[in-house]
Short mmCIF file of C-alpha atoms in Angstrom, two decimals:
data_model
loop_
_atom_site.label_atom_id
_atom_site.label_comp_id
_atom_site.label_asym_id
_atom_site.label_seq_id
_atom_site.Cartn_x
_atom_site.Cartn_y
_atom_site.Cartn_z
CA MET A 23 81.53 100.72 126.97
CA ALA A 24 83.44 98.45 124.59
CA THR A 25 81.36 95.51 125.74
CA HIS A 26 78.00 97.27 125.53
CA PRO A 27 75.53 94.87 123.70
CA ASP A 28 74.34 97.59 121.36
CA LEU A 29 77.90 98.50 120.36
CA LEU A 30 78.77 94.80 119.67
CA GLU A 31 75.54 94.20 117.75
CA MET A 32 76.28 97.28 115.52
CA GLN A 33 79.80 96.13 114.88
CA ALA A 34 78.44 92.71 113.80
CA ARG A 35 75.97 94.29 111.45
CA TYR A 36 78.85 96.41 109.81
CA GLU A 37 80.98 93.25 109.45
CA ARG A 38 78.09 91.45 107.83
CA ALA A 39 77.41 94.24 105.48
CA ALA A 40 81.12 94.54 104.56
CA ALA A 41 81.12 90.86 103.75
CA SER A 42 78.11 90.88 101.48
CA GLY A 43 78.50 90.60 97.74
CA PRO A 44 77.43 94.21 96.90
CA ALA A 45 79.90 95.58 99.46
CA VAL A 46 82.80 93.48 98.14
CA ILE A 47 82.05 94.43 94.58
CA THR A 48 81.75 98.15 95.53
CA ASP A 49 84.90 98.21 97.61
CA GLY A 50 86.92 96.27 94.92
CA THR A 51 85.75 98.42 92.12
CA THR A 52 86.47 101.62 94.15
CA LEU A 53 89.87 100.27 94.87
CA LEU A 54 90.50 99.71 91.14
CA ALA A 55 89.07 103.10 90.19
CA GLY A 56 91.45 104.76 92.69
CA LEU A 57 94.44 102.94 91.31
CA TRP A 58 93.38 103.80 87.77
CA LEU A 59 93.15 107.43 88.72
CA ALA A 60 96.54 107.38 90.36
CA ILE A 61 98.28 105.90 87.14
CA SER A 62 96.06 107.50 84.54
CA PRO A 63 98.38 110.52 83.79
CA TRP A 64 101.04 108.11 82.56
CA VAL A 65 98.75 105.74 80.84
CA VAL A 66 96.65 108.35 79.06
CA GLY A 67 99.79 110.46 78.44
CA PHE A 68 99.20 113.80 80.17
CA ASP A 69 101.93 113.40 82.80
CA LEU A 70 104.19 116.01 81.19
CA THR A 71 101.53 118.33 79.62
CA ALA A 72 99.44 118.84 82.70
CA PRO A 73 101.62 118.43 85.82
CA GLY A 74 99.00 119.92 88.16
CA VAL A 75 96.37 117.45 87.03
CA ARG A 76 98.97 114.67 87.29
CA VAL A 77 99.63 115.44 90.93
CA SER A 78 95.94 115.82 91.69
CA ASN A 79 95.12 112.53 90.04
CA LEU A 80 97.90 110.79 91.88
CA VAL A 81 97.09 112.02 95.33
CA MET A 82 93.25 111.62 94.92
CA GLY A 83 93.74 108.14 93.35
CA ILE A 84 95.82 107.03 96.31
CA ALA A 85 93.30 108.52 98.75
CA VAL A 86 90.43 106.75 97.09
CA ALA A 87 92.28 103.45 97.08
CA VAL A 88 93.19 103.79 100.79
CA THR A 89 89.61 104.68 101.63
CA ALA A 90 88.37 101.58 99.74
CA LEU A 91 90.85 99.34 101.47
CA GLY A 92 89.82 100.83 104.83
CA LEU A 93 86.18 100.22 104.07
CA THR A 94 87.06 96.56 103.29
CA LEU A 95 89.17 96.00 106.42
CA MET A 96 87.34 98.07 109.06
CA PRO A 97 83.87 99.08 107.84
CA GLN A 98 82.51 100.06 111.28
CA ARG A 99 85.29 102.62 111.65
CA MET A 100 85.16 103.87 108.08
CA VAL A 101 81.49 104.39 107.65
CA ARG A 102 81.72 108.11 107.91
CA LEU A 103 84.74 108.33 105.62
CA SER A 104 82.82 106.47 102.87
CA TRP A 105 81.49 109.88 101.71
CA ALA A 106 85.02 110.91 101.04
CA SER A 107 85.13 108.93 97.94
CA ALA A 108 82.04 110.63 96.57
CA VAL A 109 83.51 114.03 97.32
CA ILE A 110 86.81 113.09 95.79
CA GLY A 111 84.93 111.81 92.70
CA ALA A 112 83.26 115.28 92.33
CA TRP A 113 86.65 116.97 92.60
CA VAL A 114 88.09 114.73 90.00
CA VAL A 115 85.30 115.66 87.54
CA VAL A 116 85.94 119.45 87.85
CA SER A 117 89.62 119.47 88.80
CA GLN A 118 91.04 119.52 85.33
CA TRP A 119 89.10 122.77 84.47
CA ILE A 120 90.11 124.39 87.79
CA ILE A 121 93.79 123.37 87.69
CA GLU A 122 94.33 123.86 83.92
CA ARG A 123 92.06 127.02 83.72
CA SER A 124 89.80 125.70 80.86
CA ALA A 125 92.77 124.53 78.79
CA SER A 126 92.30 120.77 79.41
CA SER A 127 92.82 118.46 76.52
CA THR A 128 90.12 116.07 75.45
CA SER A 129 91.98 112.98 76.89
CA ILE A 130 92.28 114.62 80.36
CA MET A 131 88.57 115.62 80.20
CA ILE A 132 87.26 112.30 79.24
CA ASN A 133 89.58 110.38 81.77
CA ASN A 134 88.66 112.60 84.63
CA VAL A 135 84.95 112.96 84.00
CA LEU A 136 84.41 109.25 83.53
CA THR A 137 86.69 108.13 86.41
CA GLY A 138 85.25 110.88 88.80
CA ALA A 139 81.75 109.92 87.92
CA VAL A 140 82.43 106.28 88.68
CA ILE A 141 84.12 107.15 91.95
CA MET A 142 81.23 109.37 93.02
CA VAL A 143 78.65 106.60 92.26
CA LEU A 144 80.71 103.96 94.05
CA GLY A 145 81.22 106.25 97.00
CA ALA A 146 77.47 106.85 97.23
CA ALA A 147 76.87 103.15 96.96
CA ALA A 148 79.29 102.38 99.80
CA VAL A 149 77.41 104.91 102.01
CA ALA A 150 74.20 103.30 101.07
CA ILE A 151 75.35 99.84 101.83
CA LEU A 152 76.83 100.62 105.22
CA THR A 153 73.97 102.91 106.21
CA SER A 154 71.42 100.30 105.44
CA ALA A 155 73.40 97.82 107.60
CA ALA A 156 73.21 100.28 110.56
CA ASP A 157 69.45 100.70 109.95
CA ARG A 158 68.64 96.99 109.66
CA GLU A 159 67.41 94.73 112.44
#
């Protein structure tokens, strides 16, 4: 099965898609957004005032960064996980209200809404790039 011509052709398409300019920009930006999310509690200054959001941002930021790295290194295996970034982005947008029970500060709200929206858009873009690669040719 590993040498089936259709499988080899699909792997080649995913590799070409992952090496394209849009994919490299999307994956790199997603990696940076994930890293920002992970360190944002300390940079923005809510690491002590909102410990629940701090832990959520750290864990979700690392997850986004690892997913972006996986999309870069093995796109044919990670195509189904590319949706994970979009879902994590949606969680980041609403997490501060759920974790803090509507008591989020403005800095937490602005940081998480903007970062979550960026991660959602980049996750959807990664899906679109890799799905179009599978549909081409």
